Coordinates of C-alpha atoms and ligand atoms in Angstrom, one line a residue:
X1 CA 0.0 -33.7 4.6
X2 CA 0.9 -30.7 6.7
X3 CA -0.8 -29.7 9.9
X4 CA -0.8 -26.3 11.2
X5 CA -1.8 -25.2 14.8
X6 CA -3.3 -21.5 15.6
X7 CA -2.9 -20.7 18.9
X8 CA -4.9 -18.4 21.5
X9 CA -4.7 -16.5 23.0
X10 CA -3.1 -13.7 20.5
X11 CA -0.1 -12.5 21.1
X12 CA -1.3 -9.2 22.4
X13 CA 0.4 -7.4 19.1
X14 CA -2.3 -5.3 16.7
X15 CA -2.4 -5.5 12.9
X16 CA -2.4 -1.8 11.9
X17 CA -4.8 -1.3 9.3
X18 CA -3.4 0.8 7.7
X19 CA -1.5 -1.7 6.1
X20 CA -3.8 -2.8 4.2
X21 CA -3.9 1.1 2.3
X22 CA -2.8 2.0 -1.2
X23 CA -1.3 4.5 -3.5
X24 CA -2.8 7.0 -5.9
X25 CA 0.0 9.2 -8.0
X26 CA -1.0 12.0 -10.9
X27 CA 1.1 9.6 -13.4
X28 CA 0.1 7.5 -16.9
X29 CA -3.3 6.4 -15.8
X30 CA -4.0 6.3 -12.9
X31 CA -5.8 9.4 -11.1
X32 CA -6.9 10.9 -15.1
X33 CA -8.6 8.2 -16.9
X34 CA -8.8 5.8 -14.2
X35 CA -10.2 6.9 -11.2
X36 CA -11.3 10.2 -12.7
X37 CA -13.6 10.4 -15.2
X38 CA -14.3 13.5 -15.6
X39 CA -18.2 15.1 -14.7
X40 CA -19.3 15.2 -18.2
X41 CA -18.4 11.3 -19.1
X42 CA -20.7 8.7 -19.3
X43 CA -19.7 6.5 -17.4
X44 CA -21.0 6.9 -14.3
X45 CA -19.3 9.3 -11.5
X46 CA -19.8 11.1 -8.6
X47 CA -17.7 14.5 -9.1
X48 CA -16.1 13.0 -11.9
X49 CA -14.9 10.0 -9.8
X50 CA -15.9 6.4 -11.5
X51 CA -18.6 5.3 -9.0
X52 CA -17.7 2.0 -9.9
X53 CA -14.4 1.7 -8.4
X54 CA -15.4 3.7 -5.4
X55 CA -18.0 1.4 -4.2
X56 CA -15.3 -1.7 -4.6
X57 CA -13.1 0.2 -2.2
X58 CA -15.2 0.9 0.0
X59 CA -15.8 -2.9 0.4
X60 CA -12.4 -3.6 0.9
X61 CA -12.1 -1.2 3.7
X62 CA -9.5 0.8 2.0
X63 CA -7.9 2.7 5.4
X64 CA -5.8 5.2 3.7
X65 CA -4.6 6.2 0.3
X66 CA -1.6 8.2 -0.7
X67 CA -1.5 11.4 -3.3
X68 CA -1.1 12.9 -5.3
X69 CA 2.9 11.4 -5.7
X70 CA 5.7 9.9 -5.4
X71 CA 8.1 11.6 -7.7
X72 CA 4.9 13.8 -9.1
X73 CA 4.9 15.0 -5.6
X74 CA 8.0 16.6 -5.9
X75 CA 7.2 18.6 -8.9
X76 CA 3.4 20.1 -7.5
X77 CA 2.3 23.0 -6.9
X78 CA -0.6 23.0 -4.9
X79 CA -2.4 26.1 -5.4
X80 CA -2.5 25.1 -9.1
X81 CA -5.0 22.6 -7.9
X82 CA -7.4 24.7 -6.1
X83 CA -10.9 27.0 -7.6
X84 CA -12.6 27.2 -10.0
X85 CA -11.8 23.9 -12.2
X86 CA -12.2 25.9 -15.6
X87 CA -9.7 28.3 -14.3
X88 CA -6.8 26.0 -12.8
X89 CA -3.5 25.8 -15.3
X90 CA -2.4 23.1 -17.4
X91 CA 1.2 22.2 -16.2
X92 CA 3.8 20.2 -17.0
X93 CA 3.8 16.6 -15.6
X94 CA 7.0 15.3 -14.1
X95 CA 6.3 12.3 -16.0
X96 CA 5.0 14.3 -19.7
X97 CA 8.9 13.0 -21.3
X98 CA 7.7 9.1 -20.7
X99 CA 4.4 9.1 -21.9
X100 CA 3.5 12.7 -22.8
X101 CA 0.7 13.7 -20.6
X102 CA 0.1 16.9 -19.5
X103 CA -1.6 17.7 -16.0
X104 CA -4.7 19.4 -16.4
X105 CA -4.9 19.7 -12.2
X106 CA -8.9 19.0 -12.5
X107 CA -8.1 16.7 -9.4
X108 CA -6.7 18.7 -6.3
X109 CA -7.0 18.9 -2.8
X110 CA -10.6 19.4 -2.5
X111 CA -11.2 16.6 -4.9
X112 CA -8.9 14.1 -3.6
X113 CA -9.8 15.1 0.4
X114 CA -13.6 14.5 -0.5
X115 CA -13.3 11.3 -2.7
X116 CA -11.0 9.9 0.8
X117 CA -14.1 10.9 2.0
X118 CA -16.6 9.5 0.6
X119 CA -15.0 5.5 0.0
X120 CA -13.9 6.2 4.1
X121 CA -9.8 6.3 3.7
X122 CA -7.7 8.5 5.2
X123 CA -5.9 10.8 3.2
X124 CA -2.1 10.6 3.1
X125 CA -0.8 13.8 1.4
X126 CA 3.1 13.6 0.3
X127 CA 4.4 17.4 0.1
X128 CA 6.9 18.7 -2.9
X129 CA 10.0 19.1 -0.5
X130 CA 12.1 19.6 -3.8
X131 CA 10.9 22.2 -6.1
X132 CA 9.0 23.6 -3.2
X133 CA 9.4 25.8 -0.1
X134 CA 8.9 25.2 3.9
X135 CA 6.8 27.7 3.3
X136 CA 4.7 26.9 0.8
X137 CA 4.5 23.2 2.1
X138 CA 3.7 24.6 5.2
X139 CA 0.7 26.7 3.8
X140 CA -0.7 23.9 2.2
X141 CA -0.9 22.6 5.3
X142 CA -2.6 25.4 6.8
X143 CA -5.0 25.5 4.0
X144 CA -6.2 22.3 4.5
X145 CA -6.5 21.8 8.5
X146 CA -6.3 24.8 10.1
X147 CA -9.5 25.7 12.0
X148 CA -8.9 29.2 12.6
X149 CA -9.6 32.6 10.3
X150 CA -6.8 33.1 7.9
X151 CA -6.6 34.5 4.9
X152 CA -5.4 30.9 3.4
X153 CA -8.5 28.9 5.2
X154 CA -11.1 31.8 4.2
X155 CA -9.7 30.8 0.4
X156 CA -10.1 27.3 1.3
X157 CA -14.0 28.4 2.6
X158 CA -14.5 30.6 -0.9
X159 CA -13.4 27.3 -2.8
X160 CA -16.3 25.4 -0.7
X161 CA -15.0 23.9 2.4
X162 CA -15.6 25.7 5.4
X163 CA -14.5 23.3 8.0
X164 CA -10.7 22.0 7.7
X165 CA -10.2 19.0 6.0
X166 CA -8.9 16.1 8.2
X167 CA -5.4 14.8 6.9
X168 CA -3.5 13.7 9.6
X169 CA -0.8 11.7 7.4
X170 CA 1.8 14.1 5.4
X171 CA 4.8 12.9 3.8
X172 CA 7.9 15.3 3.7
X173 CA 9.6 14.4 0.5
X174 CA 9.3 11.4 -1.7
X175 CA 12.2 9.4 -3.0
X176 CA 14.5 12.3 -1.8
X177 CA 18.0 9.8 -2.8
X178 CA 16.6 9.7 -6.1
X179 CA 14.1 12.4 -8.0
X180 CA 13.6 13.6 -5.1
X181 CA 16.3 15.9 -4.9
X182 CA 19.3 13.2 -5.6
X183 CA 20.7 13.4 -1.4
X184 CA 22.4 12.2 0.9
X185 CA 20.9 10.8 4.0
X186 CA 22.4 13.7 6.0
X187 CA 21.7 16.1 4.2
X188 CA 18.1 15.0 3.8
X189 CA 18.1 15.3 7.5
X190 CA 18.7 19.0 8.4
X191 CA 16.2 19.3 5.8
X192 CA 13.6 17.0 6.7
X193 CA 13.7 19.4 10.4
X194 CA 13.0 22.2 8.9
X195 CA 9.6 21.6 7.0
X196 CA 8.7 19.2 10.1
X197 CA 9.3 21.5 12.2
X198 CA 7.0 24.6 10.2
X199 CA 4.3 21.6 9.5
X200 CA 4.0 21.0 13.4
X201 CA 3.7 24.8 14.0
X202 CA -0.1 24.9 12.3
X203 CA -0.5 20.9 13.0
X204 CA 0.7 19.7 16.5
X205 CA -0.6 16.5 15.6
X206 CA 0.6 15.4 11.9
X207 CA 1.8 12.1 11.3
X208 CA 4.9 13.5 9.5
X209 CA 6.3 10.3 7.3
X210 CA 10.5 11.4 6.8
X211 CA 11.5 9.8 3.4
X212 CA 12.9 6.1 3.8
X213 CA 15.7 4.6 1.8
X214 CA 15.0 2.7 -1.3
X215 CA 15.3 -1.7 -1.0
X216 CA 18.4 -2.0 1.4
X217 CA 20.1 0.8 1.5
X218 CA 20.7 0.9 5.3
X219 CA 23.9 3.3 4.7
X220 CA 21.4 5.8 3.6
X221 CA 19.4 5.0 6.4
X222 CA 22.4 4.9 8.9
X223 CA 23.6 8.4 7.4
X224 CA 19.6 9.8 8.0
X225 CA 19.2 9.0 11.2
X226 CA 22.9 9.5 12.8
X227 CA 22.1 13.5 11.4
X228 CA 18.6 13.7 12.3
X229 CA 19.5 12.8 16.0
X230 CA 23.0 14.7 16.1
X231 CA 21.6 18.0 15.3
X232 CA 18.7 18.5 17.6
X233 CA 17.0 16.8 20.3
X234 CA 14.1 15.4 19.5
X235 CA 13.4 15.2 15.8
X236 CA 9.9 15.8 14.9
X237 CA 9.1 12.4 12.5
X238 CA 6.6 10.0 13.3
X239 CA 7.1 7.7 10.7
X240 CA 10.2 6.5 8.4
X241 CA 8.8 5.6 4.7
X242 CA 11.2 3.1 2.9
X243 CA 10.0 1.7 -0.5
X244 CA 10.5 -1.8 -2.3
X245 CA 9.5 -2.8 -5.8
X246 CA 9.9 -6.6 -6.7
X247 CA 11.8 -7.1 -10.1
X248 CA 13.0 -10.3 -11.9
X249 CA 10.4 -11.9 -13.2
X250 CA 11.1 -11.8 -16.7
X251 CA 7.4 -10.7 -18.5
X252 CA 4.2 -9.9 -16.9
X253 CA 2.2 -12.3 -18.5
X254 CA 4.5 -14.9 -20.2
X255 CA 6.9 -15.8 -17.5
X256 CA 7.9 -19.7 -16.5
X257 CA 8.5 -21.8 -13.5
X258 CA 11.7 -20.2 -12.4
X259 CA 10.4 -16.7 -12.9
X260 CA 7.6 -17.3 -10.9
X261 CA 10.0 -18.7 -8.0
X262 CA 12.7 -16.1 -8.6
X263 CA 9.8 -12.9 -8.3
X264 CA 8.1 -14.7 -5.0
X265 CA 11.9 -15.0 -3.1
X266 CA 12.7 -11.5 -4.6
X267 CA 9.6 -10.2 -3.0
X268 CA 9.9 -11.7 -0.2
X269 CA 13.4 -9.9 0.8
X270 CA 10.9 -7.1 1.9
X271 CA 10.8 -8.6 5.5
X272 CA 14.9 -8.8 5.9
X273 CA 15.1 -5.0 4.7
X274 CA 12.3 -4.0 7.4
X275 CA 14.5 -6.0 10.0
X276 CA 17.6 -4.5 8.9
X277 CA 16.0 -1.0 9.0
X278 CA 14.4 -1.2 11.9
X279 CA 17.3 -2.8 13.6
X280 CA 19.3 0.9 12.9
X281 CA 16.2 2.6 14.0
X282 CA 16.1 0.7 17.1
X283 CA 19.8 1.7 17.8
X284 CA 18.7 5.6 17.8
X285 CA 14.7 4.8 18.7
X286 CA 14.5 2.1 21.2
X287 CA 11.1 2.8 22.7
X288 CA 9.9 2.8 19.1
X289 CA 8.2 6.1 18.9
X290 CA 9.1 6.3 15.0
X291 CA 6.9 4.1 13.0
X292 CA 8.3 2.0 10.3
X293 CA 6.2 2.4 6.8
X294 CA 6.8 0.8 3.2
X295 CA 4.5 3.5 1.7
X296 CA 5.3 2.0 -1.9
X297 CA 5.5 -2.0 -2.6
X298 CA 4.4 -4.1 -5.3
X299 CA 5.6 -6.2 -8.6
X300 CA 7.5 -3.8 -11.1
X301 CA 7.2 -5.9 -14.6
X302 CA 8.3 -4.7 -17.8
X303 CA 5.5 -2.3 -19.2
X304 CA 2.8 -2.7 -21.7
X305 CA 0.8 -5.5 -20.7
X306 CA -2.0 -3.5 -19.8
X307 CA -5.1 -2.8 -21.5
X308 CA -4.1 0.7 -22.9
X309 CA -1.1 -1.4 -24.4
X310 CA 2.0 1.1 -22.8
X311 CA 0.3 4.8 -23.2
X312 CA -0.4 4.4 -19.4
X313 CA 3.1 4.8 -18.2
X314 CA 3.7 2.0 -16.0
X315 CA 0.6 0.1 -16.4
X316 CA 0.5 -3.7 -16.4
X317 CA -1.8 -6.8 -16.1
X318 CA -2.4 -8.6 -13.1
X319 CA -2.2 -12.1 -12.7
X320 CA -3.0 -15.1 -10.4
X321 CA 1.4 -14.4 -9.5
X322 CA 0.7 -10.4 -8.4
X323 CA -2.2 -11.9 -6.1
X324 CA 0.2 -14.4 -4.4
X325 CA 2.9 -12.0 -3.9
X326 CA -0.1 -9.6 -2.6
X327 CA -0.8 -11.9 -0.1
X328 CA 2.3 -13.2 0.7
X329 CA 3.8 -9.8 1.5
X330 CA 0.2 -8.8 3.7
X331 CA 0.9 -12.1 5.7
X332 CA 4.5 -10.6 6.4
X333 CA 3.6 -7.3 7.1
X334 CA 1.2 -9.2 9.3
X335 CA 3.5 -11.5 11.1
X336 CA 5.6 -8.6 11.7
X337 CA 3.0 -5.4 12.7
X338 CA 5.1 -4.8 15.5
X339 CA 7.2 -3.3 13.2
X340 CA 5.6 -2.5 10.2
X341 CA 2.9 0.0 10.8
X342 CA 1.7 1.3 7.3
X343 CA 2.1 -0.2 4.1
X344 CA 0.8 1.2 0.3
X345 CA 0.4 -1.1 -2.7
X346 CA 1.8 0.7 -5.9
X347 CA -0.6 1.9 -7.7
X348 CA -4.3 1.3 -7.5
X349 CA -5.6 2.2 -10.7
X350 CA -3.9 1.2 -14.5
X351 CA 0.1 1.0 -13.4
X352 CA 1.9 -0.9 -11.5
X353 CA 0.7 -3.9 -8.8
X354 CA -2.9 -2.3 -9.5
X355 CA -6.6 -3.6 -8.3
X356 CA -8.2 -2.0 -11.1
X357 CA -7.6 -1.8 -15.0
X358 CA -10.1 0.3 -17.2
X359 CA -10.7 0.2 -20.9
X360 CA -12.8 2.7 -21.5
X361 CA -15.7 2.3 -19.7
X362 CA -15.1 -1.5 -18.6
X363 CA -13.7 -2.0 -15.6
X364 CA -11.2 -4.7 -14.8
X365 CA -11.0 -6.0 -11.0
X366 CA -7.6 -7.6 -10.8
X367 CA -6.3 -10.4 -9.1
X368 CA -4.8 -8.4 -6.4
X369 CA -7.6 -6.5 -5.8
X370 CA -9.4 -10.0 -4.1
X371 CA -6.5 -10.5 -2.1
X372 CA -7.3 -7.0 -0.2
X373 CA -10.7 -8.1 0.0
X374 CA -10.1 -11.5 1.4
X375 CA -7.5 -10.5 3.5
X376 CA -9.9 -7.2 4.8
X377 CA -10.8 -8.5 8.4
X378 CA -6.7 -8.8 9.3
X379 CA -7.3 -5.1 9.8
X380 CA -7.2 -3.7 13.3
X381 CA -7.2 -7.6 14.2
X382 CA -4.9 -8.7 16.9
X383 CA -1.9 -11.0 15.6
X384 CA -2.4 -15.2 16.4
X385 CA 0.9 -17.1 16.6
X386 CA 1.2 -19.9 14.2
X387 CA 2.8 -23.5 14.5
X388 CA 3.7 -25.0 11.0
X389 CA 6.8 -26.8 9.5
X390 CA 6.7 -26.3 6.0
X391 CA 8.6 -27.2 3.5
X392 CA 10.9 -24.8 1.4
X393 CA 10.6 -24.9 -2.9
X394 CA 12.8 -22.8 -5.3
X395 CA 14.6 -23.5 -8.2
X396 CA 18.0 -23.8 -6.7
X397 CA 19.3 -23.9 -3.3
X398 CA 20.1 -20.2 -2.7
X399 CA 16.3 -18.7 -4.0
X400 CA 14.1 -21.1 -1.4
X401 CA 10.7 -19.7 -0.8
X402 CA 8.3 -21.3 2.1
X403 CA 5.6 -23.9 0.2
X404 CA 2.9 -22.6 2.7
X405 CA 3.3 -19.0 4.2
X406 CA 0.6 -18.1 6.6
X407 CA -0.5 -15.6 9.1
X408 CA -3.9 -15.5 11.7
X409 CA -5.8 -13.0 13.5
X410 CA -8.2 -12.3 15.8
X411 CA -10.9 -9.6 15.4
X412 CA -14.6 -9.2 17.0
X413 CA -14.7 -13.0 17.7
X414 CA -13.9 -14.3 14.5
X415 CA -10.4 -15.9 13.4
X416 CA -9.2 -14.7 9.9
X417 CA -6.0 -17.1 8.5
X418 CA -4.7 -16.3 5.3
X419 CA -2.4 -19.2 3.6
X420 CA -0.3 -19.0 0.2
X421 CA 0.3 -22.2 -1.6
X422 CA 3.4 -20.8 -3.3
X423 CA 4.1 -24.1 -5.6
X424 CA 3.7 -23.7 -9.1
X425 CA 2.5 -27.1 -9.8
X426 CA 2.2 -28.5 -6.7
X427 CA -1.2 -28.9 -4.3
X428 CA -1.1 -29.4 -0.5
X429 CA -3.8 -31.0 2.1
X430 CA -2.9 -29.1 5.5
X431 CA -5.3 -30.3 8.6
X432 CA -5.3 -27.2 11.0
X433 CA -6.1 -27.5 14.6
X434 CA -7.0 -24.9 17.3
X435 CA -5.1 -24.9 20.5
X436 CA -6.2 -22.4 23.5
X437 CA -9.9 -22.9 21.6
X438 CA -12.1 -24.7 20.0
X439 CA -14.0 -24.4 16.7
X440 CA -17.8 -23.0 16.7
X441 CA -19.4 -24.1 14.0
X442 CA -18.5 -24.0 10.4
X443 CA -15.8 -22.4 8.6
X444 CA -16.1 -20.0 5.5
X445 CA -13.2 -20.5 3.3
X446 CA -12.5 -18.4 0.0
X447 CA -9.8 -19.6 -2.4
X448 CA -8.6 -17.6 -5.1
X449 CA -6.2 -19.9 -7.7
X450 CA -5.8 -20.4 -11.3
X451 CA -3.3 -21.3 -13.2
X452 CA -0.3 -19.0 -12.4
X453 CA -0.6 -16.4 -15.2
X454 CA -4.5 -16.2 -15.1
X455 CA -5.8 -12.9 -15.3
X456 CA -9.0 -10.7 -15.9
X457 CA -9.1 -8.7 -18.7
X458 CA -12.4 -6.5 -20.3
X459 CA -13.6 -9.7 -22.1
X460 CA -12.9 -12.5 -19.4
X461 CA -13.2 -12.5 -15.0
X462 CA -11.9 -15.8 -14.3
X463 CA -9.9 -15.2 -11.7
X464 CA -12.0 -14.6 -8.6
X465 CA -12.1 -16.6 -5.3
X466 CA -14.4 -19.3 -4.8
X467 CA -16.8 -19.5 -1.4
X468 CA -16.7 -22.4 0.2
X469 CA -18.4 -23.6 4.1
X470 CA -16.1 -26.5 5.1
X471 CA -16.9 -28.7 8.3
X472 CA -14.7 -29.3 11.2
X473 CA -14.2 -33.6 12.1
X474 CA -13.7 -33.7 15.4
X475 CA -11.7 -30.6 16.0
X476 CA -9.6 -30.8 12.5
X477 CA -10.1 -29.0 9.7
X478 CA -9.0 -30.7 6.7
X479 CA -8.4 -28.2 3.3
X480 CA -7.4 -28.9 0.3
X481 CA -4.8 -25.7 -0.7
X482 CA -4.2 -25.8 -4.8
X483 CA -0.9 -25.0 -6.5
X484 CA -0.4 -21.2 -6.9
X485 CA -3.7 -20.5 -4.9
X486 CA -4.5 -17.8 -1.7
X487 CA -6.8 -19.2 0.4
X488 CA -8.5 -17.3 3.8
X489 CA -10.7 -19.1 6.9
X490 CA -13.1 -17.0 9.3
X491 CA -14.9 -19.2 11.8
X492 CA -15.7 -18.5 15.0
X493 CA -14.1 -20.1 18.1
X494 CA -15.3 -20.9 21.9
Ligands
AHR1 O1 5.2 4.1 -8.4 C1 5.9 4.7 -9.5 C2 7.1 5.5 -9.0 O2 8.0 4.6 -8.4 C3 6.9 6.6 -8.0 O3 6.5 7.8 -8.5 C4 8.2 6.7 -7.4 O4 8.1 7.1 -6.0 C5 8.8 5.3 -7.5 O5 10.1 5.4 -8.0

């Protein structure tokens, strides 16, 4: 039996939630065939978007989504994506030697600014800063947002939007260490100031995201951020964007004990590489005016799992395993919001850690996907601290993983706590108590658990979480947490 105190009041530290966003790139399946249908298709859309899948992320709250790349960013031309859709160009796709797909550009910025729209996310655009030009970054730019006559936001009026388009959140290369460009940290940094400092010219107010380092590299880091303050004064980013894909879990959907304990501790590095970056940041930021974003995260299994059986590139199932690293990761970027300030799932739609599969018209809601939705109300809550001694698991004595990981919140009256029962066989009886408040009333508790490969697929939806009200004995509230399960409580305090 564990017992776990929340305590009030919160620790006066904000959940950004924009953590909670996600990731939509032009590769394999997810934008063309997944979220896009296509007008004519018959399965239903609004402006070829699958209505479908809209109106589930709009319950989740999604905050902010990311497009149209990753690496495809770096090979885009945005003007190909803009008019008349019979008219735009068929190019080739970064990605065409993997899996053969050409781009057909029938999503661009008006589509993808309008679908943000309409679910209510804010759009995170990531600019070609390798194929491309300052210039030519810095017009798309002023196409989009700038409200004054120019030749470039008259086009944008001809092509249908009049008023500027509100994308606050640019990215200024992606993956530059790697196909992005294959540089150094240094050299990424006189180059970063240029296109930031264009891009600030038409948009004073941009939330300009500087590519991050990939996993741990803190010498790229180190190199980055020694250049980008040595050579001018104040360097125009607002955000550093580091990525981290979990690996090691042998296959997606056939994977044993040790597997599943070797991919939750390989996960869960993520929070000593956000330490250890923002530890260098600190050294040449210490009032913290950069923000620290993981604007790609998720599982990275070997491909084919999926329903389209590997012609998506990247595409894989989903199982109860994804969902527990989901929420395992959320409560860390949770526990630690006053550092981590944006974070984006890789990829929504048929690929990697997604929340949707499709098959045709069927859609498959994935694990993962309920996590966001449990976990929803964390957003724009303010942090709880949390007293708990639980016990470590693993399969040795090096990969040890908390049994329980947990974070709380506080949001218009209502506690949200989030708990992971990482044990693959094991279940666990935890008796939480308030103290600083009392409980009002009854609790609503949601697990989602299984066993640990379970999935949904177009035949089958068994893994969703199950509602529960639970009553509180004399200021204890006693809960049974399953093996391999994600549980969430929202009560009400006084
Ligand atoms: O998410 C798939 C790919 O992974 C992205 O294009 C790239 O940024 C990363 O390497």
């Amino acid at each position: 039996m564990q017992k776990i105190v929340i305590k009030y009041p919160a620790v006066r530290k904000k959940i950004c939630d924009k953590i909670y966003g996600h990731f939509s790139e032009h590769i394999g399946g997810v934008v063309y065939g997944g979220l896009y249908v296509g007008a004519d298709s018959d399965i239903p859309n609004d402006n070829g978007f699958r209505t479908d899948i809209m109106e589930l992320l709009r319950k989740i709250d999604i905050p902010v989504l990311r497009w149209p790349g990753g690496c495809f960013a770096e090979h885009y031309n945005w003007r190909d994506g803009i008019g008349d859709k019979a008219n735009r160009p068929v190019t080739v796709n970064f990605w065409y030697a993997n899996d053969g797909k050409l781009e057909t550009n029938q999503v661009g910025t008006h589509e993808f600014a309008e679908y943000c729209e309409k679910i209510g996310a804010e759009p995170y655009f990531a600019a070609n800063c390798t194929e491309s030009t300052v210039l030519e970054v810095r017009n798309w730019v002023e196409y989009c947002t700038f409200d004054r006559q120019t030749t470039l936001t008259k086009l944008r009026a001809a092509n249908g939007r009049e008023k500027p388009f509100r994308i606050n959140f640019w990215g200024l290369g992606n993956e530059c260490w790697g196909d992005g460009g294959k540089m150094t940290g240094d050299y990424y940094a006189n180059l970063y100031k240029n296109y930031a400092e264009s891009v600030r010219r038409i948009k004073k107010d941009s939330y300009l995201v500087a590519c991050g380092p990939s996993d741990n590299d803190t010498a790229w880091t180190e190199s980055f951020f020694r250049q980008a303050f040595a050579s001018y004064q104040a360097p125009q980013i607002s955000a550093f964007g580091m990525h981290y894909y979990s690996i090691g879990g042998g296959d997606c959907l056939n994977f044993n004990e040790e597997e599943w304990y070797r991919l939750i501790f390989n996960s869960q590095k993520i929070e000593t590489y956000i330490l250890e970056h923002r530890a260098i940041m600190d050294r040449y930021d210490p009032d913290r005016k950069i923000d620290l974003v993981v604007d790609e995260w998720g599982n990275w299994h070997p491909v084919g799992s999926g329903p389209s059986k590997g012609a998506n590139l990247f595409e894989q199932q989903n199982t109860l395993r994804d969902a527990v690293v989901a929420a395992s990761t959320l409560n860390i970027f949770n526990n630690r919001c006053d550092v981590i300030k944006m974070a984006n799932l890789a990829q929504v739609c048929n690929n990697l850690h997604s929340l949707f599969l499709t098959a045709g018209e069927k859609l498959i809601v994935t694990p993962t996907y309920y996590v966001f939705e449990m976990m929803k109300y964390h957003q724009n809550a303010e942090l709880l601290s949390v007293e708990k001694d639980s016990a470590k698991i693993g399969i040795n004595d090096v990969e040890k993983i908390e049994k329980l990981n947990i974070s709380a919140s506080e949001r218009d009256g209502y506690t949200l706590v989030s708990v992971v029962n990482t044990s693959y066989r094991e279940s666990e009886t935890v008796e939480f108590e308030l103290s600083g408040k009392v409980f009002d009333g009854v609790v609503t508790e949601k697990c989602l658990t299984g066993k640990p490969n379970a999935y949904n697929d177009r035949d089958k939806a068994i893994v969703k979480p199950i509602e529960t009200s639970l009553n509180v004995d004399n200021g204890i509230l006693s809960v049974d947490l399953p093996a391999a399960s994600v549980t969430t409580l929202r009560f009400k305090t006084k």
